[in-house]
Tab-separated table of C-alpha atoms in Angstrom:
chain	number	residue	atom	x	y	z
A	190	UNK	CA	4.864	17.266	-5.528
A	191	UNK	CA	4.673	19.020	-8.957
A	192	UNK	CA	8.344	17.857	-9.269
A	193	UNK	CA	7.015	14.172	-9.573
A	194	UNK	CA	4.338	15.009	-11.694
A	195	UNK	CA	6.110	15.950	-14.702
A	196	UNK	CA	8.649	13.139	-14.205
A	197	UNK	CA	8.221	9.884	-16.541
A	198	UNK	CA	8.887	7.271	-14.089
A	199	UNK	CA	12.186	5.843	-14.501
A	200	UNK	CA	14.478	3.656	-12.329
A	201	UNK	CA	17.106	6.731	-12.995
A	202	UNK	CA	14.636	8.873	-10.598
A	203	UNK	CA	15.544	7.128	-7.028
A	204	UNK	CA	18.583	7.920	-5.047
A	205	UNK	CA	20.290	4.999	-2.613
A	206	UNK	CA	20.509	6.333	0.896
A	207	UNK	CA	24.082	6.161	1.737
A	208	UNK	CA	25.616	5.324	5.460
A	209	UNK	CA	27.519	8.812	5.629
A	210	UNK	CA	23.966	10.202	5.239
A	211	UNK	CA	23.587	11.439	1.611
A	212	UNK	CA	21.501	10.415	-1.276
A	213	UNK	CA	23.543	8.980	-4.759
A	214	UNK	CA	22.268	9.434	-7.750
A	215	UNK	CA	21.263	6.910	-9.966
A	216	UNK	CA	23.867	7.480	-12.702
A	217	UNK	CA	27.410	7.839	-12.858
A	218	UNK	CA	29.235	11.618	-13.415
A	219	UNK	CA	32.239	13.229	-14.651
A	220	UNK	CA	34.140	15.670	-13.012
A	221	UNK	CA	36.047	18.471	-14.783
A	222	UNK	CA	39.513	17.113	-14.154
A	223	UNK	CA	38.067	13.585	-16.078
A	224	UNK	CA	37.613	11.933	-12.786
A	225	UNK	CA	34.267	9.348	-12.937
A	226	UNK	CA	32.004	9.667	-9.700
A	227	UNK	CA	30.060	6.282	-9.782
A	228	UNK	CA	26.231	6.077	-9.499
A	229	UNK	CA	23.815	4.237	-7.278
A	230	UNK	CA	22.888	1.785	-10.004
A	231	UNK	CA	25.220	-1.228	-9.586
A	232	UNK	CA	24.936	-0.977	-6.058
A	233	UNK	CA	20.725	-1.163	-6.387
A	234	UNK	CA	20.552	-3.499	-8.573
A	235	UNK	CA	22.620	-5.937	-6.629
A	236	UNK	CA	20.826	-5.587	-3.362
A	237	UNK	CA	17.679	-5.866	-5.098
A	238	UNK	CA	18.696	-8.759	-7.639
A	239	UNK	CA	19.449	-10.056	-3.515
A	240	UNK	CA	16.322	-9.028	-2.397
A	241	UNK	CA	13.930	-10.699	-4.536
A	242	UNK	CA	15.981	-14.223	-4.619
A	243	UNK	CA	15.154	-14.373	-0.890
A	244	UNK	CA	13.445	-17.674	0.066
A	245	UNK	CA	10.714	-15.445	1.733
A	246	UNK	CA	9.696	-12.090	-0.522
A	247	UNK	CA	6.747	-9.594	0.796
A	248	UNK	CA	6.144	-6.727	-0.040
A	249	UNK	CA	4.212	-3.578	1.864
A	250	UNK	CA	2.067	-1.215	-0.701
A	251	UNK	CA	0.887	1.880	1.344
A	252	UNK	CA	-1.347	4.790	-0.991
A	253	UNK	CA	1.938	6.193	-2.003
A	254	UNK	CA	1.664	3.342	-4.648
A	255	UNK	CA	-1.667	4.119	-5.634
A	256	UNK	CA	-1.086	7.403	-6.902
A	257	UNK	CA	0.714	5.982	-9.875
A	258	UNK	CA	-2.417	4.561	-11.097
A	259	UNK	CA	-4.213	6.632	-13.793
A	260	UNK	CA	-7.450	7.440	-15.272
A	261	UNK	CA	-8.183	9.510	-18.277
A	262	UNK	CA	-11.427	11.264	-16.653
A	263	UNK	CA	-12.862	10.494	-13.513
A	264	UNK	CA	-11.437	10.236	-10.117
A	265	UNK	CA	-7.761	9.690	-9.341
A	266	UNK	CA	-6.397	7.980	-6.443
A	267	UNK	CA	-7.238	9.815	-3.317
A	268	UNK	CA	-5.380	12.015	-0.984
A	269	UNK	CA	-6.270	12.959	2.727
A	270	UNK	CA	-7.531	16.247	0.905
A	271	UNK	CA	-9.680	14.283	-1.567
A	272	UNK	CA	-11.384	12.235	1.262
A	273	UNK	CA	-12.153	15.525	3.020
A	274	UNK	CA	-13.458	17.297	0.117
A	275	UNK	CA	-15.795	14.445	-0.553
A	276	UNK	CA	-16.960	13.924	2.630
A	277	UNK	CA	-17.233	17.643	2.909
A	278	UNK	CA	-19.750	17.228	-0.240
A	279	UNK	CA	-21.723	14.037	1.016
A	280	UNK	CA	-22.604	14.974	4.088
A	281	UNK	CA	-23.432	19.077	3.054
A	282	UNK	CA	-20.742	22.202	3.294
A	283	UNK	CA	-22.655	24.167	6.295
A	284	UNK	CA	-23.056	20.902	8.330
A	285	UNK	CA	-19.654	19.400	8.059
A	286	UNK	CA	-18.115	22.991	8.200
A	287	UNK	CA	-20.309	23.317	11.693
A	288	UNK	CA	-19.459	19.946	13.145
A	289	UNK	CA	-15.462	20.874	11.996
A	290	UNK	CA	-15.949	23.897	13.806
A	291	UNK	CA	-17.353	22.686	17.016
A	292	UNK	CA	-15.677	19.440	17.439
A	293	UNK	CA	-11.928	20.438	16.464
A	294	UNK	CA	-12.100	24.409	17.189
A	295	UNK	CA	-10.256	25.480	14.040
A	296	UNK	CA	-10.342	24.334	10.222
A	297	UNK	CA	-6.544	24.471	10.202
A	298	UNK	CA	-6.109	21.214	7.935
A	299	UNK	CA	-7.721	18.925	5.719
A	300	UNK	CA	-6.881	15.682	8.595
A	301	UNK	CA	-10.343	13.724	8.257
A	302	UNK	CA	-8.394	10.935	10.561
A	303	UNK	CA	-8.648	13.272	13.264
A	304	UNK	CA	-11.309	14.763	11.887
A	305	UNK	CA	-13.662	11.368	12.168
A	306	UNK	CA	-11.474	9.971	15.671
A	307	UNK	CA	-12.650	13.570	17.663
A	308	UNK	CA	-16.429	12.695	16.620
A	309	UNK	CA	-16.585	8.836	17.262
A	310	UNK	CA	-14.855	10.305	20.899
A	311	UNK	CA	-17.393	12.312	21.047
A	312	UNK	CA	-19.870	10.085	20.488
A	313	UNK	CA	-18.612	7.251	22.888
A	314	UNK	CA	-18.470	10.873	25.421
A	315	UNK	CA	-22.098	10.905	24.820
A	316	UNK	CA	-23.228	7.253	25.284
A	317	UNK	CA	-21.076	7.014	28.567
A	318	UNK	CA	-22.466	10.225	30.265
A	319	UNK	CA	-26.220	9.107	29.567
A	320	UNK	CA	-25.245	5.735	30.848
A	321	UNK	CA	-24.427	7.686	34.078
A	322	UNK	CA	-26.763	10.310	34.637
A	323	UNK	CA	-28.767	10.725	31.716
A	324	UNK	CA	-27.499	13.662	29.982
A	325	UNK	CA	-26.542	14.592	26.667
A	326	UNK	CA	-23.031	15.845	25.709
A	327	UNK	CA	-22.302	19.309	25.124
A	328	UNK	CA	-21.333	18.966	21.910
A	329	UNK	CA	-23.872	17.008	20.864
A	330	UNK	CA	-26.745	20.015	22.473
A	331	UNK	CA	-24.769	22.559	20.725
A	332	UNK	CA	-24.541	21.188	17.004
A	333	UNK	CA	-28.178	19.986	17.129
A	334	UNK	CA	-26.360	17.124	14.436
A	335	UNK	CA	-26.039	13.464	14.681
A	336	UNK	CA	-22.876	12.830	15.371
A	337	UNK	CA	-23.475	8.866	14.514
A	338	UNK	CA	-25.387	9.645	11.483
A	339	UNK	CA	-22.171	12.156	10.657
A	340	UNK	CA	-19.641	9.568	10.614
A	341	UNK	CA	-21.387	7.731	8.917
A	342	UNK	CA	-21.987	9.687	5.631
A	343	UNK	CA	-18.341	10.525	5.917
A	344	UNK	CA	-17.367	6.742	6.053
A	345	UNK	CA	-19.739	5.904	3.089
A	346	UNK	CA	-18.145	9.177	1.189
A	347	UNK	CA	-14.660	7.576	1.817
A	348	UNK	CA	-16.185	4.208	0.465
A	349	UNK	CA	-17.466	6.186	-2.805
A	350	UNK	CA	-14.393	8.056	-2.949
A	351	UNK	CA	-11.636	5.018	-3.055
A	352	UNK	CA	-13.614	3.095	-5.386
A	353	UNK	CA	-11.793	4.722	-8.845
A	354	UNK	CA	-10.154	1.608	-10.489
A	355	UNK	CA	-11.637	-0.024	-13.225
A	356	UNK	CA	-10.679	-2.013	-16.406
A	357	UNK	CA	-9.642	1.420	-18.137
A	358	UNK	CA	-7.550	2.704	-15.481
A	359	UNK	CA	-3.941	2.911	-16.076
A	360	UNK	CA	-1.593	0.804	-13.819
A	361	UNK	CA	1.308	0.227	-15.687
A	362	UNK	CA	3.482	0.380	-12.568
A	363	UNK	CA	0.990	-2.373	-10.440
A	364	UNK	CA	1.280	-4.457	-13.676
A	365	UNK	CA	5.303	-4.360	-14.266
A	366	UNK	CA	5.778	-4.646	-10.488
A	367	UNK	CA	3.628	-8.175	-10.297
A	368	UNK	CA	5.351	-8.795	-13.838
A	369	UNK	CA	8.417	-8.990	-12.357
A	370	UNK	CA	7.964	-10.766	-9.284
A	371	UNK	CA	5.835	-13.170	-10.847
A	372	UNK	CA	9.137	-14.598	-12.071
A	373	UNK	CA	10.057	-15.844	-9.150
A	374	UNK	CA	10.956	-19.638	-8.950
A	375	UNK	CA	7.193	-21.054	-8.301
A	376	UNK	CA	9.253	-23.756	-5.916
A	377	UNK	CA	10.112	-20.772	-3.452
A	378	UNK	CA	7.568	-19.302	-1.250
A	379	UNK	CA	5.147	-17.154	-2.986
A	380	UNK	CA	5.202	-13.660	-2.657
A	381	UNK	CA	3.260	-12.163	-0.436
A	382	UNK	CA	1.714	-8.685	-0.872
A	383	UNK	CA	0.341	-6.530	1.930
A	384	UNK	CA	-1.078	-3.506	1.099
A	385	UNK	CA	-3.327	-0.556	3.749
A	386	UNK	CA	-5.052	0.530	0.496
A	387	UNK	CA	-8.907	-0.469	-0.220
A	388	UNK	CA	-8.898	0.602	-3.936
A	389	UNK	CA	-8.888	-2.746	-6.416
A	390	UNK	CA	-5.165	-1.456	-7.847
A	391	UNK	CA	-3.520	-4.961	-7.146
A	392	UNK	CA	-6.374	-7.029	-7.940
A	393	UNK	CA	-7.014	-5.667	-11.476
A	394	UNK	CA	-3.451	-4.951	-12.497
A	395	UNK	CA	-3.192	-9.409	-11.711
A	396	UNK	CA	-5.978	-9.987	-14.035
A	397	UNK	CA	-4.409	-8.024	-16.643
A	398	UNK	CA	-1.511	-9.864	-16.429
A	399	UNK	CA	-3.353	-13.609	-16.382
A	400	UNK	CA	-1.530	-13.757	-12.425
A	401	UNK	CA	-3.758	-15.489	-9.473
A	402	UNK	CA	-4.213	-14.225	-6.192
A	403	UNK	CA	-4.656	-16.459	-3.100
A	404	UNK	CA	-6.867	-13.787	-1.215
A	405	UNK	CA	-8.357	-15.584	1.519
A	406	UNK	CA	-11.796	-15.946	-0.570
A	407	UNK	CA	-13.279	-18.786	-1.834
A	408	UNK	CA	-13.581	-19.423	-5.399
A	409	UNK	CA	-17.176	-20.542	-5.726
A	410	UNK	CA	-20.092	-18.324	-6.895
A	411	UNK	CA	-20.477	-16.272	-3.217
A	412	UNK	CA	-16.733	-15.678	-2.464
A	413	UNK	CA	-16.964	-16.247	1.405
A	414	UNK	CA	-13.397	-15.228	3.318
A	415	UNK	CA	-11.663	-17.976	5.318
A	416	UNK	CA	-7.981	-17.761	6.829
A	417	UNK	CA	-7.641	-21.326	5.343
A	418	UNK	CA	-7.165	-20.532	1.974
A	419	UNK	CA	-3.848	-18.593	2.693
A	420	UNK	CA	-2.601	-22.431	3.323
A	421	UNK	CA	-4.152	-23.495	-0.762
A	422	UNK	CA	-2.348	-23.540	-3.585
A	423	UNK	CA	-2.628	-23.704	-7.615
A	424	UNK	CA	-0.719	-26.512	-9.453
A	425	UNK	CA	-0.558	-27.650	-12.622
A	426	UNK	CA	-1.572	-31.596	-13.134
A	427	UNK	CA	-1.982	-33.291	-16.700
A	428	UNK	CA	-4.118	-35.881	-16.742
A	429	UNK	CA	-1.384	-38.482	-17.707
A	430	UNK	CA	0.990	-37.923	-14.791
A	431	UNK	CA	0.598	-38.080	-10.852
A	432	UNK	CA	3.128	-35.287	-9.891
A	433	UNK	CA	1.541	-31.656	-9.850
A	434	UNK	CA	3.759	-28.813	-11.082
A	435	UNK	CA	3.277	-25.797	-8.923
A	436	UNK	CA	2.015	-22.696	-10.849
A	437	UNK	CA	3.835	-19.540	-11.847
A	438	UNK	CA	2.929	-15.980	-11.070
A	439	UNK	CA	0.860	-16.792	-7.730
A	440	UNK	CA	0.527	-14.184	-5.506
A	441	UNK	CA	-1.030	-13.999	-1.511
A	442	UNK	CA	-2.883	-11.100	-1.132
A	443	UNK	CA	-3.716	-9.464	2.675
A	444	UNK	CA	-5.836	-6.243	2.545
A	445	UNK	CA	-4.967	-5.187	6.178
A	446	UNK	CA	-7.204	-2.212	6.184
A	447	UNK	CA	-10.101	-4.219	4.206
A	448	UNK	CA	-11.024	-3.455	0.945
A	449	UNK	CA	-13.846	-1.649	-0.854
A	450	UNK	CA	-15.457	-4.645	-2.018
A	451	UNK	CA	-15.724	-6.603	1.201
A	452	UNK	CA	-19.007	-7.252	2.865
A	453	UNK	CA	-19.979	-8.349	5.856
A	454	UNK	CA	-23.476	-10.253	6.113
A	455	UNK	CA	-25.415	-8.831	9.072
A	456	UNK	CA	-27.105	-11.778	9.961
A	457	UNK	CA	-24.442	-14.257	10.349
A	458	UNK	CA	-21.140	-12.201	9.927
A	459	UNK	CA	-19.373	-13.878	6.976
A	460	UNK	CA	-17.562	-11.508	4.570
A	461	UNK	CA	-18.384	-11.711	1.130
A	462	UNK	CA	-16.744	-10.046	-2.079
A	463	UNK	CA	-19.434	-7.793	-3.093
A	464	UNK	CA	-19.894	-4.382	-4.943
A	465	UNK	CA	-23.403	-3.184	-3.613
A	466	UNK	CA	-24.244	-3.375	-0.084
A	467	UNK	CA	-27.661	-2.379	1.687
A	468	UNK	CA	-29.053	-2.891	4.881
A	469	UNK	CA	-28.406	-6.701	5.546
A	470	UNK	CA	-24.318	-5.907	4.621
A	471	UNK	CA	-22.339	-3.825	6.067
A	472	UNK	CA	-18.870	-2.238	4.671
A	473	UNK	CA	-15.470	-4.084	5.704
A	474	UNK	CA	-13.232	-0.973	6.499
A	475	UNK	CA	-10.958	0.199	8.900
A	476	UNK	CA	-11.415	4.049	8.315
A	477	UNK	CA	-8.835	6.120	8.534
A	478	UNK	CA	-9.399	7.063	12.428
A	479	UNK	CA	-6.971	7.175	15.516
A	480	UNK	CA	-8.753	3.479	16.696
A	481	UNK	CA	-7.301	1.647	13.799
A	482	UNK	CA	-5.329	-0.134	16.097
A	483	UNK	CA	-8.074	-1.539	18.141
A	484	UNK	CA	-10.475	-2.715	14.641
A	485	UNK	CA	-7.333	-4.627	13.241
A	486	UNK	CA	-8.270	-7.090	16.248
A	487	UNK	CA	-11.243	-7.708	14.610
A	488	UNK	CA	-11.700	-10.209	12.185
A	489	UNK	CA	-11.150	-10.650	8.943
A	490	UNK	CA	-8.309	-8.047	10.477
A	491	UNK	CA	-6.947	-10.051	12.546
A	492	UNK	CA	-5.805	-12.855	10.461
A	493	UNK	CA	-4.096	-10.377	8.134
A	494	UNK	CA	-2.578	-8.888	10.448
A	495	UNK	CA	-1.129	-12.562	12.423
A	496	UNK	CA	0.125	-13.401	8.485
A	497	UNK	CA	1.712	-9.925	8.724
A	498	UNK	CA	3.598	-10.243	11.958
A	499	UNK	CA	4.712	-14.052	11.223
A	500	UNK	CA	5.694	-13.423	7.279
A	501	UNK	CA	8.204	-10.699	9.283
A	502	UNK	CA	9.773	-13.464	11.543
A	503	UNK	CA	10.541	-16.070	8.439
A	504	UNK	CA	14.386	-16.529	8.260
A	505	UNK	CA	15.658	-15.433	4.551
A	506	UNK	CA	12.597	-12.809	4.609
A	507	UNK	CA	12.774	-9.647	2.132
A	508	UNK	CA	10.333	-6.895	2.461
A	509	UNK	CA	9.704	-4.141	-0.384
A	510	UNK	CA	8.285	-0.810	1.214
A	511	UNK	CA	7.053	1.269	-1.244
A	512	UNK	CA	4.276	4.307	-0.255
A	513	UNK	CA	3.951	3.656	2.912
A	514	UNK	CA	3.865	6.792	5.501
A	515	UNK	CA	4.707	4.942	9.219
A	516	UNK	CA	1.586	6.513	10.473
A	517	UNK	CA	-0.031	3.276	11.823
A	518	UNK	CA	1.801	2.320	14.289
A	519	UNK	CA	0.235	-1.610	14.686
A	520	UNK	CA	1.693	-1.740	10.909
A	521	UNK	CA	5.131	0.117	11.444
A	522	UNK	CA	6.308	-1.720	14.586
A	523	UNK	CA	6.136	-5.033	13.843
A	524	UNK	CA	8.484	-3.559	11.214
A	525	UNK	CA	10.695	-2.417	13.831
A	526	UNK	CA	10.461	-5.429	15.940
A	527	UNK	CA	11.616	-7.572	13.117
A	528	UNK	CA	14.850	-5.276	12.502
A	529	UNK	CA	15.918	-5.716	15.854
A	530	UNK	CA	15.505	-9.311	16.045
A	531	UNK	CA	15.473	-11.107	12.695
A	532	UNK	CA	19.402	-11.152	11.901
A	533	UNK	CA	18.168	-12.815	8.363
A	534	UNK	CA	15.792	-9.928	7.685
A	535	UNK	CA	16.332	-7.534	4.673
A	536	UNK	CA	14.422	-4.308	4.180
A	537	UNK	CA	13.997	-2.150	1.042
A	538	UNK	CA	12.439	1.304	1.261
A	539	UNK	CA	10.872	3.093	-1.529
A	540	UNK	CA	9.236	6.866	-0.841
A	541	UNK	CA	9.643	9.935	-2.429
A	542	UNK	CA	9.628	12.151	0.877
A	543	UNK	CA	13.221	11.876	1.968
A	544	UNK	CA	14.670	14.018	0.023
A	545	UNK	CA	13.189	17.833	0.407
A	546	UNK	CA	11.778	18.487	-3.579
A	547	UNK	CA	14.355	21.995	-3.363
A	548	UNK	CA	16.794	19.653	-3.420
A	549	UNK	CA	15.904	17.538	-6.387
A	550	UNK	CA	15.110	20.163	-8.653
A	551	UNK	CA	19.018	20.224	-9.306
A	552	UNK	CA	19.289	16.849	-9.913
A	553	UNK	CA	21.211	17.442	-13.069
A	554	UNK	CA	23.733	19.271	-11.255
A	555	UNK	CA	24.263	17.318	-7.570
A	556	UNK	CA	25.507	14.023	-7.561
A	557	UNK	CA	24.979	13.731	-3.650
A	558	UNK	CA	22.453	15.015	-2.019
A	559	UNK	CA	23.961	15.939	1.882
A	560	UNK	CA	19.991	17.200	3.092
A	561	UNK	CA	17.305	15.066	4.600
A	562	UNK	CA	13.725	15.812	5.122
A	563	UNK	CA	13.405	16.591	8.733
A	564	UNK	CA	9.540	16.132	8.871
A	565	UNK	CA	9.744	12.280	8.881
A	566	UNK	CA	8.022	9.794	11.235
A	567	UNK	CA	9.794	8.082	14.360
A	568	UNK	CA	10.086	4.962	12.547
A	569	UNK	CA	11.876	5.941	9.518
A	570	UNK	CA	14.558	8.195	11.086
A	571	UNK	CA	15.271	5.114	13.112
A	572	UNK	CA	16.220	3.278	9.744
A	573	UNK	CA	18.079	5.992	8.044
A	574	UNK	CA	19.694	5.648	11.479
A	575	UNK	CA	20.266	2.208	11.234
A	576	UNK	CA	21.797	2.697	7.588
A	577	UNK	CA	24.218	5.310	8.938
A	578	UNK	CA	25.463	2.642	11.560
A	579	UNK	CA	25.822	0.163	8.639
A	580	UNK	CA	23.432	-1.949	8.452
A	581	UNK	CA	23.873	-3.422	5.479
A	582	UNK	CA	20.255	-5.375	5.759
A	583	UNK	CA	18.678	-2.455	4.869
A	584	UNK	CA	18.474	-0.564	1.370
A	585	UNK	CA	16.765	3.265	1.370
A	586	UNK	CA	15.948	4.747	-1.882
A	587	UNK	CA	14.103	8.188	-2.441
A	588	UNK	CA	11.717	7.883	-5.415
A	589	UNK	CA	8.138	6.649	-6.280
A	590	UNK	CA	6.630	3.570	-6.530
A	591	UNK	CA	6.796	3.728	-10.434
A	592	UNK	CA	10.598	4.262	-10.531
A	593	UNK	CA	10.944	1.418	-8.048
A	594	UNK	CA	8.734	-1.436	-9.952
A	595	UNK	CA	11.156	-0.164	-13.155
A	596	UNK	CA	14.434	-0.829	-11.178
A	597	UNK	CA	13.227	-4.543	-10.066
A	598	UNK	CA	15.483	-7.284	-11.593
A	599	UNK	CA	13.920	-9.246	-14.573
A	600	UNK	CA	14.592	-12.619	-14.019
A	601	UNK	CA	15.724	-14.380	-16.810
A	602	UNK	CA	14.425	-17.957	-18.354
A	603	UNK	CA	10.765	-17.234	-18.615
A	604	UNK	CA	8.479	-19.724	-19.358
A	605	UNK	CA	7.417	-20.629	-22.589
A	606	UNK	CA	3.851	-19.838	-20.763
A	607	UNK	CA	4.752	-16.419	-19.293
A	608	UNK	CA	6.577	-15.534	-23.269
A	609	UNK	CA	2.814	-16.370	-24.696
A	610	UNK	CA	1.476	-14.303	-22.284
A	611	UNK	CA	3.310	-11.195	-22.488
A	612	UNK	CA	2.371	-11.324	-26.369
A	613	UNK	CA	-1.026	-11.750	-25.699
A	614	UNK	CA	-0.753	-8.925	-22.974
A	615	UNK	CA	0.734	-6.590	-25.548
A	616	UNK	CA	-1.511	-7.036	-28.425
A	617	UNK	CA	-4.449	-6.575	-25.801
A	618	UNK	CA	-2.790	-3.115	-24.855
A	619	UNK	CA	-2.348	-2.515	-28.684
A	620	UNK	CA	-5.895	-3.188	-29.139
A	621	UNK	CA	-7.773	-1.077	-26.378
A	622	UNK	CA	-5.365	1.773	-27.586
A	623	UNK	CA	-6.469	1.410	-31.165
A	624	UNK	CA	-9.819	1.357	-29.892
């Protein structure tokens, strides 16, 4: 990815997916003989001008989108490698390097999702077979480790680990993407933002923008989750007048993997917005681990994941993909389903791996790009499928979250409100740079 890295993010970066299966660049060319090759641009910036006018607008943030987020010192956003690493430090090299051993046969990769779904088998392995006769699993006589106790200080690693956003951190992408959408009519349907990540990106990116998010927790002093404030609302009501003007720049937020400052109370179950956590509260994760699919059933999980799968089968629905893998599968087919049923259903796609980086590295010389990255999931060879059969619901561009939040339409006829608050927005940025 060092081909990203020393790229300035620019909507000039993506490419548009085209139906006889190459990539356009963003700009327009010249051959020698005077003849103009057109870009991508006009084309992207009409389906997304489309996009976001929709009645219904969500969007679907995977950690792609987190790794444009940037601190100065400290930890970055993490990668599969990162979690291992840290875990591999938490719990202690020759113990984790012995239960690696023993439970996968081979350190061949840095997967802790397989990693942490062979030891919780394991462990169920264990408590069925004493259930039955009494005996202790193989595995488990061999190591001489805790297998529980191991997951554990892996989990709470991967808690420490995703916890790297603060009021410093740089998330100029997070704020221009919610900057954008937030100018949205306020009488449509507000946006609706799902994201797998557990880092605070979204959340702190809105307050530095004066945006609200409708999160599912209450606003009193203990923030207590209920599915009932999805249905609330913010309006504005002088005191002189009876009708209510509905807010601009409101968001829903649904954290379908939970988030690292969820808690659940052990003695009565209610999740909480809290930092610390001891032994009366308990995490609210799904970790990355092969029975993700079985925890989203779960609540708070579960309620996400019923406003995911009904959001997808709104009439006049667009959804913005942008670093998302297709690796869960509870996530990725509802995608699927809704392609193949929703006729009013439009999809944009936003991921730098479709296009192998050998490729790109001549992107001053190749206006199409005829060469496809064939390690891709199921799911999104299906839709580059789709695209080649002409679907004309769905919109495929190669490039990073960054380049995609600078390509979104800004909607004209802002508020007097949201013009006071982009100056106040820019001489706070002037003023912790100064500082």
């Amino acid at each position: 990815m060092s081909y990203w890295n020393c790229r300035n993010a620019e909507a000039k970066n993506l490419r548009l997916y085209q139906p006889d299966g190459t990539w356009l660049a963003w700009d327009d060319d010249v051959e020698e003989d005077g003849r103009t090759l057109h870009g991508a641009q006009e084309q992207v910036e009409r389906r997304l001008m489309s996009a976001v006018n929709a009645t219904n607008l969500m969007a679907l943030l995977g950690s792609g989108a987190s790794l444009a987020a940037k601190n100065d010192v400290g930890y970055q956003a993490p990668g599969m490698d990162d979690l291992w690493d840290k875990s591999r430090e938490t719990v202690g090299e020759t113990e984790f390097d012995q239960v690696v051993t023993s439970i996968r046969g081979t350190n061949k990769n840095k997967d802790i999702e397989e990693l942490l779904s062979l030891c919780k088998m394991a462990v169920e392995l264990k408590s069925a077979r004493g259930a039955v006769d009494g005996q202790e699993h193989e595995t488990e006589q061999n190591l001489k480790i805790d297998l529980e106790r191991f997951v554990q200080k892996a989990e709470r690693a991967i808690l420490t680990r995703v916890n790297f956003v603060s009021e410093t951190t740089d998330l100029t992408s997070h704020k221009e993407f919610l900057r954008r959408l937030a100018r949205r009519n306020a009488e449509k349907s507000r946006v609706k933002l799902f994201t797998t990540n557990y880092d605070r990106c979204i959340e702190e990116a809105a307050v530095a923008r004066n945006l609200a998010l409708i999160d599912g927790f209450s606003h009193s002093a203990v923030q207590r989750f209920n599915r009932d404030h999805f249905h609330q609302d913010i309006v504005r009501r002088s005191d002189n007048e009876t009708r209510a003007q509905y807010v601009e720049g409101i968001f829903h937020l649904y954290k379908l993997h939970g988030s690292m400052d969820w808690r659940r109370r052990k003695s009565d179950g209610v999740v909480i917005r809290r930092l610390e956590y001891d032994n009366t509260h308990e995490p609210v994760l799904i970790y990355p681990r092969s029975s993700k699919y079985q925890e989203a059933f779960a609540p708070p999980y579960l309620d996400m994941f019923a406003a995911w799968q009904a959001a997808l089968r709104e009439p006049d629905t667009t959804l913005i993909i942008s670093g998302f893998g297709f690796a869960d599968d509870h996530i990725s087919a509802p995608i699927w389903s809704a392609l193949e049923s929703n006729l009013s259903i439009r999809l944009v796609l936003c991921d730098p791996c479709f296009v192998p980086i050998s490729e790109l590295e001549d992107i001053g010389k190749i206006h199409e790009i005829d060469k496809t990255n064939d390690q891709l999931k199921d799911y999104q060879k299906r839709m580059l499928r789709l695209v080649r059969e002409g679907d004309s619901r769905i919109t495929i561009l190669n490039g990073r979250f960054s380049d995609l939040a600078l390509a979104l339409p800004e909607f004209m006829g802002a508020t007097d409100r949201q013009r006071l608050e982009a100056r106040l927005e820019r001489i706070r940025e002037s003023d912790h740079g100064n500082g």
